[in-house]
Short mmCIF file of N, CA and C in Angstrom, two decimals:
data_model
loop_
_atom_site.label_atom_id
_atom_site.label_comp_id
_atom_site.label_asym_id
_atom_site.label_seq_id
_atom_site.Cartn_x
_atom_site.Cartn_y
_atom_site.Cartn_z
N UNK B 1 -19.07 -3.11 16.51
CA UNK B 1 -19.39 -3.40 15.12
C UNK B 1 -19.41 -4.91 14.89
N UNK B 2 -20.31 -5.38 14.36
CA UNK B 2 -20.49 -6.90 13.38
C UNK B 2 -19.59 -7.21 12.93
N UNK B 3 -19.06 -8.23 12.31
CA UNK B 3 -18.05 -8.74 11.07
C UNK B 3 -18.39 -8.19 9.59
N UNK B 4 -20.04 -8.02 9.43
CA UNK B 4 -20.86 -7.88 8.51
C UNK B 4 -20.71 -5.85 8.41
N UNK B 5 -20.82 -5.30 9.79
CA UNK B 5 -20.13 -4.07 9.65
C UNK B 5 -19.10 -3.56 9.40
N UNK B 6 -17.96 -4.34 9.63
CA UNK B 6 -17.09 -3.85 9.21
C UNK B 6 -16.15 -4.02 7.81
N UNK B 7 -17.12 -5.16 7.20
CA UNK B 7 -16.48 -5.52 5.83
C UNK B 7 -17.44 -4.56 4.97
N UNK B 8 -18.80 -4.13 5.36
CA UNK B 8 -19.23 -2.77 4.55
C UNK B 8 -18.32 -1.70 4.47
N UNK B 9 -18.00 -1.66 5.64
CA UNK B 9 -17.38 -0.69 6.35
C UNK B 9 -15.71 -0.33 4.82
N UNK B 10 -15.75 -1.74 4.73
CA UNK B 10 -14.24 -1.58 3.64
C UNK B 10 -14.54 -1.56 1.98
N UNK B 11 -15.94 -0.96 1.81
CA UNK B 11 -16.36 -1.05 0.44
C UNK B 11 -17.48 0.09 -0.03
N UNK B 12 -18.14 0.79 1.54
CA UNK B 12 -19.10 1.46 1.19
C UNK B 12 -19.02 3.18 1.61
N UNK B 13 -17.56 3.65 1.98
CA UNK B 13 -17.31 4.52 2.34
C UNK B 13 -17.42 5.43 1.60
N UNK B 14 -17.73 6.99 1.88
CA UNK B 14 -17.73 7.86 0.37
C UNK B 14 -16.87 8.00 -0.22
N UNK B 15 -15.50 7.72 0.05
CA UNK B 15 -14.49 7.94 -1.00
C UNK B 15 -13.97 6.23 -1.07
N UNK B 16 -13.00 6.16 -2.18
CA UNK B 16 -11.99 5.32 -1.64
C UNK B 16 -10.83 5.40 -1.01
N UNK B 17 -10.78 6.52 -0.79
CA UNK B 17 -9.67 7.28 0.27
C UNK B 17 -10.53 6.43 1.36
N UNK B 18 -11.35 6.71 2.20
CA UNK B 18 -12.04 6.20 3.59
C UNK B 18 -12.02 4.68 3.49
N UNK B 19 -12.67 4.01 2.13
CA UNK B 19 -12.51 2.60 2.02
C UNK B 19 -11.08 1.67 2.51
N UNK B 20 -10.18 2.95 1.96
CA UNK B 20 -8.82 1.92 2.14
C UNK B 20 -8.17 2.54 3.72
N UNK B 21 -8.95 3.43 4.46
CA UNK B 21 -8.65 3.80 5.71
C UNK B 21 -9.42 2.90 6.76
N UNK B 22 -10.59 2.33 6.32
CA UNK B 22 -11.08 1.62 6.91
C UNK B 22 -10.44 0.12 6.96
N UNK B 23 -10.42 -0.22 5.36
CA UNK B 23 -9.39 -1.53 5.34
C UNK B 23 -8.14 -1.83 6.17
N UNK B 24 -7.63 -0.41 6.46
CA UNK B 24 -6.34 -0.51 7.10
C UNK B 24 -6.43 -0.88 8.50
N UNK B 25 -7.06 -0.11 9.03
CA UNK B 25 -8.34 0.01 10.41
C UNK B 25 -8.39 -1.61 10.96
N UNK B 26 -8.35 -2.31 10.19
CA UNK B 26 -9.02 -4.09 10.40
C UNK B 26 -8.02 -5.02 9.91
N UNK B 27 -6.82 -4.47 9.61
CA UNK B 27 -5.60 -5.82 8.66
C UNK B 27 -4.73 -5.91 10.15
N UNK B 28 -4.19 -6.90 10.38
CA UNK B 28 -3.01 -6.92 11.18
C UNK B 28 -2.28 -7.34 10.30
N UNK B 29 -0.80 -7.03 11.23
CA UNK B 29 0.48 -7.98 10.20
C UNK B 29 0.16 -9.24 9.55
N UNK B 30 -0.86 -10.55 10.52
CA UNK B 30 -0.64 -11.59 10.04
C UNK B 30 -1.77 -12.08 8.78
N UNK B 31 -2.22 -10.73 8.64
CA UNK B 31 -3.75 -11.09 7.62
C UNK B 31 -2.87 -11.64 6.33
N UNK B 32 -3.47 -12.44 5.90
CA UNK B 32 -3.45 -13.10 4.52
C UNK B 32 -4.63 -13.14 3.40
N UNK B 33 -3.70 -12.09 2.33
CA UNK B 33 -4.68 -11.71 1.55
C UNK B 33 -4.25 -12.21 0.34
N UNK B 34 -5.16 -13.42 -0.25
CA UNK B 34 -4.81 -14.22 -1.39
C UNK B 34 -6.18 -13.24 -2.85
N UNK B 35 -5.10 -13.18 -3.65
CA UNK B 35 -5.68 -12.71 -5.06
C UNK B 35 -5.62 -14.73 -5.78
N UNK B 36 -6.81 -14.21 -6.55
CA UNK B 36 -6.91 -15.90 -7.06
C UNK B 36 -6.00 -16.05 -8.40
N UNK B 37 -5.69 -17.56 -8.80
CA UNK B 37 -5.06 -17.86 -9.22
C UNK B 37 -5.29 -17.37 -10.77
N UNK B 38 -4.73 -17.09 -11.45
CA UNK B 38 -4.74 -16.26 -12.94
C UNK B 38 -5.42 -15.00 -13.18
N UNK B 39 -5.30 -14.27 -11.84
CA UNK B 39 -5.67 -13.27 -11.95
C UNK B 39 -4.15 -12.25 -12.20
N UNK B 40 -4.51 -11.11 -12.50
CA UNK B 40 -2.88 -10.33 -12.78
C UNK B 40 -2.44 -10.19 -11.49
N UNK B 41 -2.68 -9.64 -10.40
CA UNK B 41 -1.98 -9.59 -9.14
C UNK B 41 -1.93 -10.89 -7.88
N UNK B 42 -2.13 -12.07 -8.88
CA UNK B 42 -2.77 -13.16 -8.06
C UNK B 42 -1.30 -13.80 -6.99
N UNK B 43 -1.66 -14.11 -5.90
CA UNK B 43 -0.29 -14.38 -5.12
C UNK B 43 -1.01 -14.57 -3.82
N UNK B 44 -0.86 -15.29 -2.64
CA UNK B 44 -0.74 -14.67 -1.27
C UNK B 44 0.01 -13.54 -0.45
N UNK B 45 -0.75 -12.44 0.16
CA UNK B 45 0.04 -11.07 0.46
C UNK B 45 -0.19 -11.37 1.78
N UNK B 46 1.00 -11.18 3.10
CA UNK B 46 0.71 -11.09 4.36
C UNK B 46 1.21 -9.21 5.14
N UNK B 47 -0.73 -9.06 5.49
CA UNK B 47 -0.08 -7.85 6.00
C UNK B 47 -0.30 -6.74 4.84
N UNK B 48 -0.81 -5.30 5.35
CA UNK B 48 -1.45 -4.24 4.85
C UNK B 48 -0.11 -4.04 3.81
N UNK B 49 1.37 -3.63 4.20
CA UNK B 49 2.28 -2.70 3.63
C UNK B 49 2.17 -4.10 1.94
N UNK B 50 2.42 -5.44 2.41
CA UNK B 50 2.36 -6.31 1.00
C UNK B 50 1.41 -5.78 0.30
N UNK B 51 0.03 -6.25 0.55
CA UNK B 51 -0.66 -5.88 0.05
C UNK B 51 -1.44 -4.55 -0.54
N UNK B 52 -0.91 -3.61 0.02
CA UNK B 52 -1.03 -2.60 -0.43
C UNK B 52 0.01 -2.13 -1.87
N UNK B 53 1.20 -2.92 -1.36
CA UNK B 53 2.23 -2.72 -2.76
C UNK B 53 1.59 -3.88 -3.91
N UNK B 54 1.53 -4.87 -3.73
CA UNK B 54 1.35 -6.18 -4.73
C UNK B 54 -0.30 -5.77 -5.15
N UNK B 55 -1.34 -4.95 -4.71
CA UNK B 55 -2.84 -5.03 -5.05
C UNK B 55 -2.98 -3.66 -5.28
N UNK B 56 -3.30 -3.02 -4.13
CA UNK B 56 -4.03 -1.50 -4.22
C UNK B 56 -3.29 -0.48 -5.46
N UNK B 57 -1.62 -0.41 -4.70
CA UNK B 57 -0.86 0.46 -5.50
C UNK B 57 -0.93 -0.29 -7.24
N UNK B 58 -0.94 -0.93 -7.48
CA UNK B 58 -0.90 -1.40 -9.21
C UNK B 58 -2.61 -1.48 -9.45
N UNK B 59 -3.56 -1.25 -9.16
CA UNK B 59 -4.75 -1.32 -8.83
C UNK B 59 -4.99 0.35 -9.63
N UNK B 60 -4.63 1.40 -9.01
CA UNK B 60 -4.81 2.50 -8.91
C UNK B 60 -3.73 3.06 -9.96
N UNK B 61 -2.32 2.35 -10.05
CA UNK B 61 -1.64 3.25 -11.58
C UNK B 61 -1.81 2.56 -12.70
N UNK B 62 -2.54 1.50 -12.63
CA UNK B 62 -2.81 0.33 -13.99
C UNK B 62 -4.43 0.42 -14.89
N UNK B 63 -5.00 1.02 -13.95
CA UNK B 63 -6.61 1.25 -14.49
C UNK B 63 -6.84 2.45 -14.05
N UNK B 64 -7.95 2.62 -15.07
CA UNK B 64 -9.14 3.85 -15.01
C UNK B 64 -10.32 3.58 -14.26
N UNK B 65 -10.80 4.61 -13.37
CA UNK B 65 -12.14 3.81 -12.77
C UNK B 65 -12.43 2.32 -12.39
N UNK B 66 -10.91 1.82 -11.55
CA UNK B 66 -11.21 0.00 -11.33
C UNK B 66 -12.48 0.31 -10.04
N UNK B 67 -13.36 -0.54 -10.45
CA UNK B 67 -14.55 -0.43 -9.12
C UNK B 67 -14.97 -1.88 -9.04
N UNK B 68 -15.54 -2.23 -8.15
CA UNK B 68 -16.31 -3.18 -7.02
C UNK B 68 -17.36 -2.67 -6.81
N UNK B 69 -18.68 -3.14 -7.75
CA UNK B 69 -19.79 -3.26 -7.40
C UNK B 69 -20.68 -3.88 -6.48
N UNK B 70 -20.98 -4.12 -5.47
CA UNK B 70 -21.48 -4.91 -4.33
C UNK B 70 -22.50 -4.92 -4.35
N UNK B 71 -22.62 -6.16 -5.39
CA UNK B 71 -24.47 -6.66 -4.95
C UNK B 71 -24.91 -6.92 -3.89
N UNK B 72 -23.92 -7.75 -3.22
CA UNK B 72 -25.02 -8.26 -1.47
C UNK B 72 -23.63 -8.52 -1.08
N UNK B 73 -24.24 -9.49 0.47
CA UNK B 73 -23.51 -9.83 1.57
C UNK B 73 -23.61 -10.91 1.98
N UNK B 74 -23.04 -11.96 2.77
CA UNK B 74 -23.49 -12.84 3.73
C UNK B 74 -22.36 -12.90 4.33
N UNK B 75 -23.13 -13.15 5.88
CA UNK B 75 -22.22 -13.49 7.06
C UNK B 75 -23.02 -14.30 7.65
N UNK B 76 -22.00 -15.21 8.33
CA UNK B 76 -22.04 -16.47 8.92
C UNK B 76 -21.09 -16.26 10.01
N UNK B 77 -21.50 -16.51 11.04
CA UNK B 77 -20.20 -16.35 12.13
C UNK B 77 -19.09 -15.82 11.94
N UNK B 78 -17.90 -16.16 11.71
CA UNK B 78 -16.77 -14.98 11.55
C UNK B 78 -16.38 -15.34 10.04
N UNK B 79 -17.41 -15.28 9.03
CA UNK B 79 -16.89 -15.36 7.64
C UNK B 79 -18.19 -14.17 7.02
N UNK B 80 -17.78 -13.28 6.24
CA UNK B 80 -18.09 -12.40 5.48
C UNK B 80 -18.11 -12.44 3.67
N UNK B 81 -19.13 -12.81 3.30
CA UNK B 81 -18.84 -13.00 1.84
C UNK B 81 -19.48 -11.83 1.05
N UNK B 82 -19.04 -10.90 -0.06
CA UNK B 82 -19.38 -10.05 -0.48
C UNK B 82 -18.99 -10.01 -2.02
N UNK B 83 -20.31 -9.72 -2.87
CA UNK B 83 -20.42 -10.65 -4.32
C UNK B 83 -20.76 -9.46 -4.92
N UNK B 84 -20.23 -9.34 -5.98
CA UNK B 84 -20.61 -8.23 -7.44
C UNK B 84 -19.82 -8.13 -8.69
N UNK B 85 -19.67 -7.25 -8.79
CA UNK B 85 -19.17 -7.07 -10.50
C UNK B 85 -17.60 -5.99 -10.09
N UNK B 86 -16.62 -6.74 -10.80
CA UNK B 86 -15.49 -5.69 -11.10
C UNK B 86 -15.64 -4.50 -12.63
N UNK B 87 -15.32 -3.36 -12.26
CA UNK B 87 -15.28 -3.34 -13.60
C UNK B 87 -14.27 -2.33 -14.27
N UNK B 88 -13.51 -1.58 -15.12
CA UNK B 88 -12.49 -0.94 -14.81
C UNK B 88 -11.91 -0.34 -16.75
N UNK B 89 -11.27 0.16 -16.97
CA UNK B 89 -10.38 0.41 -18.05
C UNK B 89 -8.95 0.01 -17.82
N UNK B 90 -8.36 -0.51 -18.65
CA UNK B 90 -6.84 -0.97 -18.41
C UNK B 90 -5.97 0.63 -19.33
N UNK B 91 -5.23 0.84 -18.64
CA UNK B 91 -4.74 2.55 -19.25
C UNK B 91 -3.69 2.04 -20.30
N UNK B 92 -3.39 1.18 -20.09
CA UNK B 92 -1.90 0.73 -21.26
C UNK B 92 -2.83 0.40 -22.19
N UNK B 93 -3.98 -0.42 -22.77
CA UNK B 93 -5.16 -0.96 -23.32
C UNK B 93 -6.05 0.01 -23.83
N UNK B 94 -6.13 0.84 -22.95
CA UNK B 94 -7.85 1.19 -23.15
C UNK B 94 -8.99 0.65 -23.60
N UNK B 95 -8.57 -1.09 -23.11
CA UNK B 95 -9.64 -1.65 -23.40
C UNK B 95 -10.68 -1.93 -21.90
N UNK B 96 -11.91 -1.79 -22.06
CA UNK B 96 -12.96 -1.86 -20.32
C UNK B 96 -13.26 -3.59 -20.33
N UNK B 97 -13.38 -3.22 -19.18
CA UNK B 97 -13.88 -4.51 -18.61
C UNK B 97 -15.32 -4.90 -17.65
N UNK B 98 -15.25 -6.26 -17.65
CA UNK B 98 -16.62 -6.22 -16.34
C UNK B 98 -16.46 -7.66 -16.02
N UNK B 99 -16.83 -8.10 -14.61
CA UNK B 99 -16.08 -9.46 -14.47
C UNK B 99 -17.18 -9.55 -13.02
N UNK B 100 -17.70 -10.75 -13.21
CA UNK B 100 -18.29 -11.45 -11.56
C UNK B 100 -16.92 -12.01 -10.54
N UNK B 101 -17.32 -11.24 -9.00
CA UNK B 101 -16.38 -11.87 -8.36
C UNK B 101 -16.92 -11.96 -7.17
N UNK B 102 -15.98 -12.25 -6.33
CA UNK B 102 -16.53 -12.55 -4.83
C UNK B 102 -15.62 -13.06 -3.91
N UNK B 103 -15.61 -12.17 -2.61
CA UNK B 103 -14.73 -11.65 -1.66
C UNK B 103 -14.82 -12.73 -0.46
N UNK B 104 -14.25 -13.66 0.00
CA UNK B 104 -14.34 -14.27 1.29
C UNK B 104 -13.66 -13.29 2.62
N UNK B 105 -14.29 -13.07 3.29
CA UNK B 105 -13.28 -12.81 4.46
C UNK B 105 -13.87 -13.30 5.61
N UNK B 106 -12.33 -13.60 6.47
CA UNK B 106 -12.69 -14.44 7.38
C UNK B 106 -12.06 -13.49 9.01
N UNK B 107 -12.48 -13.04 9.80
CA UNK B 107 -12.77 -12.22 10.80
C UNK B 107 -12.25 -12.73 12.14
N UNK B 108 -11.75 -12.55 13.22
CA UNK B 108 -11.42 -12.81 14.32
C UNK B 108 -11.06 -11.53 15.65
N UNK B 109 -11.99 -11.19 16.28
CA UNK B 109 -11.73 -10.37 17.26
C UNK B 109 -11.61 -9.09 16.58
N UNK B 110 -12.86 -9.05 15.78
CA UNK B 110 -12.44 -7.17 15.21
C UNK B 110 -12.18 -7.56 13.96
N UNK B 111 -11.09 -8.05 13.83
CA UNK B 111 -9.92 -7.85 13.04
C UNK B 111 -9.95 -9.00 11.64
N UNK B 112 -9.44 -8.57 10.44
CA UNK B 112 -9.52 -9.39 8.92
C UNK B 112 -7.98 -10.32 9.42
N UNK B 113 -8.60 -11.07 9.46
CA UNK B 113 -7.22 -12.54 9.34
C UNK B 113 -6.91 -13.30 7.93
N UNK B 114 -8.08 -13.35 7.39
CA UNK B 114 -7.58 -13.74 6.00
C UNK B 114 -8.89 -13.12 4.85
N UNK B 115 -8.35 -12.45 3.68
CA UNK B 115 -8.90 -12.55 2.33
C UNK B 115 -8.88 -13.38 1.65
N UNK B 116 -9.90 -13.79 0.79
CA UNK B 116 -9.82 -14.81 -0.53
C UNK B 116 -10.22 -14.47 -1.64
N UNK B 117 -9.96 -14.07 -2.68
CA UNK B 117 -10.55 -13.37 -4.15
C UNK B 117 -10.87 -14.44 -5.26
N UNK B 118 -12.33 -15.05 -5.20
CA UNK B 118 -12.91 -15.86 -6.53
C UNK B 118 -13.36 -14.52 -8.14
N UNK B 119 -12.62 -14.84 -8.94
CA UNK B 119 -12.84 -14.04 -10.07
C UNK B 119 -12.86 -14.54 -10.95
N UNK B 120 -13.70 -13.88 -12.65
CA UNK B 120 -13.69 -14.57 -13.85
C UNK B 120 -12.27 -13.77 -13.88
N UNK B 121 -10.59 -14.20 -13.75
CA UNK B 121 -9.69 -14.25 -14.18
C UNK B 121 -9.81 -13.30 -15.82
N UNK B 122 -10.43 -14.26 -16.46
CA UNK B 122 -10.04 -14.33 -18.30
C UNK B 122 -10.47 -12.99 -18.12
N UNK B 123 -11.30 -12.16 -18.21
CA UNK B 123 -11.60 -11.38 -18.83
C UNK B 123 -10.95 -9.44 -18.33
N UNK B 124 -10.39 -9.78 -17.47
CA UNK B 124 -9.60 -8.90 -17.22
C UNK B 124 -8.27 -9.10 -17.63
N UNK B 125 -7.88 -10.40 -17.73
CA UNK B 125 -6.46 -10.58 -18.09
C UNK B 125 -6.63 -10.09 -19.63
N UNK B 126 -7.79 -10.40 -20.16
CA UNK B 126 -8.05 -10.08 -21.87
C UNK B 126 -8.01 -8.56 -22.00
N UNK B 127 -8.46 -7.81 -20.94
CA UNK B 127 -8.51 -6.21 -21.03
C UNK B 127 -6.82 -5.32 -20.96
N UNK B 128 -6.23 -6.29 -20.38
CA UNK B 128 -4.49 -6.19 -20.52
C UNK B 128 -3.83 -6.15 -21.96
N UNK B 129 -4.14 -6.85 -22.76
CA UNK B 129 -3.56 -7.32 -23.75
C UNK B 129 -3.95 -6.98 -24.88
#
């Protein structure tokens, strides 16, 4: 598989059950997965079990329908960039959202070594409140 295959591979699966089996599939311990700065789960996470507690798990009991729309792709040697729209209901809120973002990942031997998350911040933090 590509670098470019296997970061589809973590977004285009039929469920998100498979998405986050695939994600798992490609993290080692030392991956570093940074949420951006003023975002609600924003922090550096090292390693699937962090990140799965600090992102996925509050991801899945905090919203309705949170999704990742994936307009496109680019890859460049071992960097993977993948660009679209968040969009989601906040359940404490019930207010929706929709937000441009975009995914860096950076690839080594198979395997995700580091995430980077660029997001419009504001407007999800506004769907909180």
């Amino acid at each position: 598989m590509t670098n470019l295959d296997i970061i589809k591979s973590t977004y285009e699966g039929k469920t998100s059950e498979d998405n986050g089996k695939n994600l798992k599939r490609y993290i080692s311990n030392e991956t570093r997965w940074t949420e951006a700065a003023g975002f609600p789960y924003a922090g550096t996470y090292q390693g699937f079990d962090e990140i799965e507690k600090n992102v996925f798990a509050r991801l899945s009991t905090e919203w309705i329908d949170y999704n990742f729309a994936v307009e496109n792709y680019v890859a460049a040697g071992n960097k993977v960039f993948a660009y679209g729209t968040y969009s989601g209901t906040n359940k404490a809120t019930g207010r929706y959202f929709k937000a441009r973002v975009a995914h860096l990942w950076t690839l080594k031997d198979g395997k995700v070594i580091s995430f980077e998350q660029f997001v419009d911040s504001k407007t999800v933090c506004d769907a909180m409140v």
